[in-house]
Coordinates of C-alpha atoms and ligand atoms in Angstrom, one line a residue:
M1 CA 184.8 124.3 -44.7
K2 CA 184.0 122.6 -41.4
K3 CA 186.5 124.8 -39.7
F4 CA 185.1 127.8 -41.3
I5 CA 181.5 127.0 -40.0
M6 CA 182.9 126.2 -36.4
L7 CA 184.5 129.7 -36.5
I8 CA 181.1 131.4 -37.6
L9 CA 179.3 129.4 -34.8
T10 CA 181.8 130.4 -32.1
L11 CA 181.7 133.9 -33.3
L12 CA 177.8 134.0 -33.3
L13 CA 177.8 132.4 -29.7
F14 CA 180.4 134.8 -28.4
S15 CA 178.4 137.9 -29.8
C16 CA 175.2 136.5 -28.3
T17 CA 176.6 136.1 -24.9
K18 CA 179.1 139.0 -24.8
G19 CA 178.1 141.9 -22.6
R20 CA 175.5 139.7 -20.8
E21 CA 175.7 139.7 -16.9
S22 CA 177.2 136.5 -15.4
V23 CA 175.3 135.0 -12.7
S24 CA 176.5 132.2 -10.1
L25 CA 174.3 129.4 -9.3
I26 CA 175.6 127.4 -6.4
I27 CA 173.8 124.1 -5.3
Y28 CA 174.1 122.3 -2.2
N29 CA 174.4 118.7 -3.8
G30 CA 174.1 117.7 -7.4
N31 CA 173.3 114.2 -6.4
D32 CA 169.8 115.4 -5.2
P33 CA 167.3 114.8 -8.2
F34 CA 164.9 117.5 -6.9
I35 CA 167.6 120.2 -7.0
N36 CA 169.0 119.0 -10.1
S37 CA 165.7 119.7 -11.9
M38 CA 165.4 123.0 -10.1
A39 CA 169.1 123.9 -11.3
N40 CA 168.2 122.9 -15.0
N41 CA 165.0 125.0 -14.9
I42 CA 166.8 128.1 -13.6
E43 CA 169.3 127.6 -16.5
R44 CA 166.5 127.1 -19.1
E45 CA 164.6 130.1 -17.7
S46 CA 167.6 132.4 -17.7
S47 CA 168.9 131.2 -21.0
D48 CA 167.7 134.5 -23.0
L49 CA 168.6 137.0 -20.1
F50 CA 172.0 136.2 -18.5
N51 CA 174.7 133.7 -18.4
I52 CA 175.0 131.2 -15.7
E53 CA 177.8 129.6 -14.0
K54 CA 176.8 126.6 -11.9
F55 CA 178.7 125.1 -9.0
D56 CA 178.0 121.9 -7.2
S57 CA 179.1 122.0 -3.5
K58 CA 178.6 118.1 -3.2
N59 CA 177.0 118.6 0.3
F60 CA 180.2 120.2 1.8
Q61 CA 179.9 123.7 3.2
I62 CA 183.6 124.0 2.8
N63 CA 183.6 123.6 -1.0
Q64 CA 180.6 126.1 -1.1
N65 CA 182.7 128.6 0.8
E66 CA 185.4 128.2 -1.7
F67 CA 183.0 128.8 -4.6
I68 CA 181.6 131.9 -2.9
N69 CA 185.2 133.3 -2.6
Q70 CA 185.9 132.4 -6.2
C71 CA 182.7 134.2 -7.4
I72 CA 183.4 137.3 -5.4
D73 CA 186.9 137.3 -6.9
N74 CA 185.5 136.9 -10.4
K75 CA 183.1 139.8 -9.6
T76 CA 179.9 137.8 -10.2
S77 CA 176.8 140.2 -10.8
L78 CA 174.6 137.9 -8.5
I79 CA 174.5 134.8 -6.5
M80 CA 171.8 132.3 -6.5
L81 CA 172.5 130.1 -3.3
N82 CA 171.2 126.9 -2.3
P83 CA 173.1 126.7 1.0
V84 CA 174.6 123.4 2.5
D85 CA 174.1 124.7 6.0
R86 CA 171.0 127.0 6.0
L87 CA 171.6 128.1 9.4
G88 CA 175.2 129.1 8.9
V89 CA 174.7 131.8 6.2
Y90 CA 175.3 134.8 8.4
P91 CA 179.2 135.3 7.3
I92 CA 178.3 134.6 3.7
I93 CA 175.6 137.3 3.5
R94 CA 177.9 139.6 5.4
K95 CA 180.8 139.1 2.8
L96 CA 178.3 139.5 -0.1
K97 CA 177.0 142.7 1.4
A98 CA 180.5 144.0 1.8
N99 CA 181.1 143.4 -1.8
N100 CA 177.8 144.7 -3.0
I101 CA 176.6 141.2 -4.5
P102 CA 172.8 140.4 -4.5
V103 CA 172.1 137.0 -3.4
I104 CA 168.9 134.9 -3.9
L105 CA 168.8 132.0 -1.4
F106 CA 166.5 129.1 -2.3
N107 CA 165.1 125.8 -1.0
R108 CA 167.0 125.8 2.2
E109 CA 165.7 128.7 4.3
P110 CA 168.0 130.8 6.2
L111 CA 167.0 132.5 9.4
K112 CA 165.2 135.8 9.0
K113 CA 167.8 137.5 11.1
D114 CA 170.6 136.5 8.9
L115 CA 168.4 137.6 5.7
D116 CA 167.8 140.9 7.4
I117 CA 171.5 142.0 7.4
W118 CA 171.7 142.7 3.8
E119 CA 168.9 144.6 1.9
K120 CA 169.7 142.6 -1.4
A121 CA 169.5 139.2 0.3
F122 CA 166.2 137.3 -0.6
Y123 CA 164.7 133.8 -0.2
V124 CA 162.6 131.9 -2.7
G125 CA 160.9 128.8 -1.3
T126 CA 157.7 126.9 -0.8
K127 CA 154.8 126.9 2.0
G128 CA 155.9 124.0 4.0
E129 CA 152.8 123.5 6.0
Q130 CA 150.8 123.4 2.7
S131 CA 152.8 120.4 1.6
A132 CA 151.9 118.4 4.6
Q133 CA 148.3 119.5 4.6
I134 CA 147.9 118.3 0.9
Q135 CA 149.5 114.9 1.9
G136 CA 146.9 114.8 4.7
E137 CA 144.2 115.3 2.0
I138 CA 145.7 112.7 -0.2
I139 CA 145.5 110.3 2.9
Y140 CA 141.9 111.4 3.5
N141 CA 141.1 110.3 0.1
L142 CA 142.6 106.9 0.6
F143 CA 141.3 106.0 4.3
G144 CA 137.9 107.5 4.0
S145 CA 136.0 110.3 5.4
N146 CA 134.9 108.4 8.6
P147 CA 137.8 108.5 11.0
L148 CA 135.7 106.1 13.3
K149 CA 135.1 103.5 10.7
L150 CA 138.1 103.3 8.3
N151 CA 137.9 101.4 5.0
N152 CA 139.6 98.1 4.1
L153 CA 143.2 99.9 4.2
D154 CA 142.8 99.5 7.9
K155 CA 144.0 96.0 7.6
N156 CA 143.5 94.9 11.2
S157 CA 140.1 97.0 11.5
N158 CA 141.3 98.6 14.7
N159 CA 140.3 102.1 13.4
E160 CA 143.8 103.3 13.9
I161 CA 146.3 103.9 11.0
E162 CA 149.7 102.0 11.5
I163 CA 152.1 104.6 10.1
V164 CA 155.7 104.6 9.0
I165 CA 157.4 108.0 8.5
L166 CA 160.5 108.6 6.3
K167 CA 161.9 111.8 7.3
G168 CA 164.4 114.0 5.2
E169 CA 167.4 115.6 6.6
Q170 CA 167.3 116.6 10.3
G171 CA 167.1 120.5 10.9
H172 CA 166.0 121.0 7.2
Q173 CA 162.8 123.2 7.4
D174 CA 160.9 121.1 5.1
A175 CA 161.7 117.9 7.0
E176 CA 160.6 119.2 10.3
I177 CA 157.5 121.2 9.1
R178 CA 156.3 118.2 6.8
T179 CA 156.8 115.6 9.4
T180 CA 154.8 117.6 12.3
E181 CA 152.4 119.1 10.1
V182 CA 151.2 116.1 8.4
V183 CA 150.5 114.3 11.8
N184 CA 148.6 117.5 12.9
S185 CA 146.7 117.6 9.7
L186 CA 145.6 113.7 10.1
K187 CA 144.6 114.3 13.9
S188 CA 142.6 117.4 13.0
K189 CA 140.6 115.0 10.4
G190 CA 139.7 113.0 13.5
Y191 CA 142.0 110.0 12.6
K192 CA 143.7 108.0 15.4
L193 CA 147.3 107.2 14.5
N194 CA 149.7 104.8 15.6
I195 CA 153.1 106.0 14.5
L196 CA 155.3 102.8 14.5
V197 CA 158.4 104.5 13.6
T198 CA 160.0 107.6 12.1
E199 CA 163.3 107.0 10.3
V200 CA 165.4 109.8 9.0
A201 CA 166.7 109.0 5.6
N202 CA 168.2 112.3 4.6
W203 CA 166.1 112.7 1.4
K204 CA 168.1 109.7 -0.1
R205 CA 166.5 106.7 -2.0
S206 CA 169.2 104.2 -1.1
E207 CA 168.9 105.1 2.6
A208 CA 165.3 105.1 2.8
Y209 CA 165.5 101.4 1.0
E210 CA 167.8 100.1 3.7
K211 CA 165.9 101.6 6.6
M212 CA 162.5 100.3 5.1
K213 CA 164.0 96.8 4.9
A214 CA 164.7 96.9 8.6
I215 CA 161.2 98.3 9.3
I216 CA 159.6 95.6 7.2
N217 CA 161.6 92.9 9.2
K218 CA 160.3 94.5 12.6
Y219 CA 156.7 95.5 11.6
G220 CA 155.9 93.5 8.4
N221 CA 152.3 93.3 7.7
S222 CA 151.2 95.6 10.4
I223 CA 152.3 98.8 8.3
E224 CA 149.3 100.4 6.8
L225 CA 150.6 103.6 5.5
V226 CA 154.0 105.1 4.6
I227 CA 154.4 108.9 4.6
S228 CA 157.6 110.1 3.1
N229 CA 159.0 113.8 3.2
N230 CA 160.0 113.4 -0.4
D231 CA 159.7 111.1 -3.5
E232 CA 163.0 109.9 -3.5
M233 CA 162.7 108.2 -0.2
A234 CA 159.1 107.1 -1.0
I235 CA 160.6 105.2 -4.1
G236 CA 163.4 103.6 -1.9
G237 CA 160.7 102.6 0.5
I238 CA 158.5 101.2 -2.4
D239 CA 161.6 99.2 -3.7
A240 CA 161.8 97.6 -0.2
L241 CA 158.2 96.8 -0.1
I242 CA 158.3 95.3 -3.7
E243 CA 161.0 93.0 -2.6
S244 CA 159.0 91.8 0.6
N245 CA 155.9 91.1 -1.6
M246 CA 153.9 93.9 -0.1
F247 CA 153.4 95.0 -3.6
Q248 CA 152.7 92.5 -6.2
D249 CA 152.1 92.8 -9.9
L250 CA 150.4 89.4 -10.0
D251 CA 149.4 89.7 -14.0
Q252 CA 152.8 91.4 -14.6
N253 CA 151.3 94.3 -16.7
G254 CA 153.7 96.7 -15.0
I255 CA 150.6 98.3 -13.1
I256 CA 149.3 97.6 -9.6
N257 CA 145.7 96.9 -9.8
K258 CA 144.5 98.2 -6.3
E259 CA 141.3 96.0 -6.4
T260 CA 143.1 92.7 -7.0
E261 CA 146.8 92.9 -6.3
P262 CA 148.5 93.4 -2.9
W263 CA 149.9 97.0 -2.4
I264 CA 150.2 99.5 0.6
P265 CA 149.8 103.3 0.4
V266 CA 153.0 105.3 0.2
V267 CA 152.8 109.1 -0.2
G268 CA 155.6 111.3 -1.4
I269 CA 156.2 115.0 -1.9
D270 CA 158.2 116.7 -5.1
G271 CA 156.4 115.4 -8.2
L272 CA 159.6 114.1 -9.8
Q273 CA 159.0 112.6 -13.2
E274 CA 159.8 109.1 -11.9
A275 CA 157.1 109.6 -9.2
I276 CA 154.4 110.7 -11.5
I277 CA 155.0 107.6 -13.6
L278 CA 154.7 105.5 -10.3
V279 CA 151.5 107.4 -9.2
R280 CA 150.1 106.5 -12.8
N281 CA 151.1 102.6 -12.3
G282 CA 149.8 102.5 -8.7
Y283 CA 152.9 102.1 -6.8
L284 CA 152.8 105.5 -5.3
A285 CA 149.4 106.4 -3.9
G286 CA 150.0 110.2 -4.4
T287 CA 152.6 112.9 -4.3
V288 CA 152.6 116.8 -3.8
V289 CA 154.2 118.8 -6.5
N290 CA 157.0 120.8 -5.2
D291 CA 157.0 123.2 -8.5
S292 CA 160.5 123.6 -9.5
V293 CA 159.7 125.3 -12.8
L294 CA 157.7 128.0 -10.9
Q295 CA 160.3 128.4 -8.2
A296 CA 162.8 128.7 -11.0
K297 CA 160.8 131.4 -12.8
A298 CA 160.4 133.4 -9.4
I299 CA 164.3 133.1 -8.9
V300 CA 165.1 134.2 -12.5
E301 CA 162.5 137.2 -12.4
L302 CA 163.8 138.3 -9.1
A303 CA 167.6 138.1 -10.5
N304 CA 166.5 140.1 -13.5
I305 CA 165.1 142.9 -11.6
L306 CA 168.1 143.1 -9.2
L307 CA 170.6 142.9 -12.0
H308 CA 168.8 145.9 -13.7
N309 CA 168.1 147.7 -10.6
K310 CA 164.7 147.8 -11.1
S311 CA 161.8 148.1 -8.6
L312 CA 160.5 145.0 -6.5
T313 CA 156.9 146.2 -7.4
Q314 CA 157.6 145.0 -11.0
L315 CA 157.6 141.4 -9.7
T316 CA 154.6 139.3 -11.0
F317 CA 155.0 137.2 -7.8
D318 CA 154.0 138.2 -4.3
I319 CA 157.0 139.2 -2.1
I320 CA 156.5 139.4 1.6
D321 CA 158.6 141.8 3.8
N322 CA 160.5 142.7 0.6
K323 CA 162.3 139.5 1.4
Y324 CA 160.4 136.3 0.7
I325 CA 158.6 134.6 -2.3
M326 CA 156.8 131.6 -1.0
L327 CA 155.1 129.6 -3.8
D328 CA 152.2 126.9 -3.6
Y329 CA 152.4 123.2 -3.7
R330 CA 149.8 121.0 -5.8
I331 CA 148.1 117.6 -5.4
L332 CA 148.9 114.7 -7.7
Q333 CA 147.0 111.7 -6.9
Ligands
LIG401 C1 163.2 119.6 -0.6 C2 162.8 118.6 -1.4 C3 163.7 117.3 -1.1 C4 165.3 117.8 -1.2 C5 165.5 119.0 -0.3 C6 166.8 119.5 -0.6 O1 162.3 120.8 -0.7 O2 161.6 118.2 -1.1 O3 163.5 116.3 -2.1 O4 165.5 118.0 -2.6 O5 164.5 120.0 -0.8 O6 167.1 120.6 0.3

């Protein structure tokens, strides 16, 4: 009986998925929580439309190249590509063009000239500057609207903000733009800044934790604000700050009471589930939601249009230069 039910279920699954297009989803690194949630959302959004085969490049371009060759050999209908080396996609796009395979790159932005070589190459991403401006807004809400007379978060009352910046991967468009633009946005609000240090922690919690421990050793209580390019590094930083008693949950209720308990403003980007909880509990002063559901919806909608040779005018998202879909960030404070 059990065997019979299994057979029926297998047949049913087969008849549902048979005849559907097969799409390849190649991510740069499955150890990156934001990318993982993006991949899960892409799989969920496309579950009624086409089959997805997922590949994890484990942060090695050489693995990714292998996967791409394999997908070409298997005559995949379309590739969703999160490149390891965003600046090295020229040969990949050329190869996909030669095999007439549409490609939607996402999250790690290629050069326009590389995208331009193949009419069926697209990029879905976010408005980098906007994420930094929103971080600027969060910081403005914290330090007050009078840059000449800061509130008590300016611990040494020098009317300057002593800042530590945790930077993502060097050369990644988000790390570069978020870092320069958050500084520009704070300066344009009239704040005087003293950037104690900018440390690269490659989007990683463990690396940020280690770097933050060394930073605390050097700068200790003079740190007034930690700006992180993403939530993972912000959480690593918070872990180190907790260990150094710069956050103290004195009544042990799991929540930092900003009026009565020691804390320091840390600001992230992504809006990971764990970060949302930390915002609620007072450990993270705010984050900027990098909407992976919306990005997944755009990627899947575009893929569906390309797979059925429909016109790009049917997209419900704005498309720039027939190439780019750039989505909005949101504040979470
Ligand atoms: C960024 C995101 C980071 C990291 C990176 C990977 O957009 O904020 O957390 O996932 O992409 O490319």
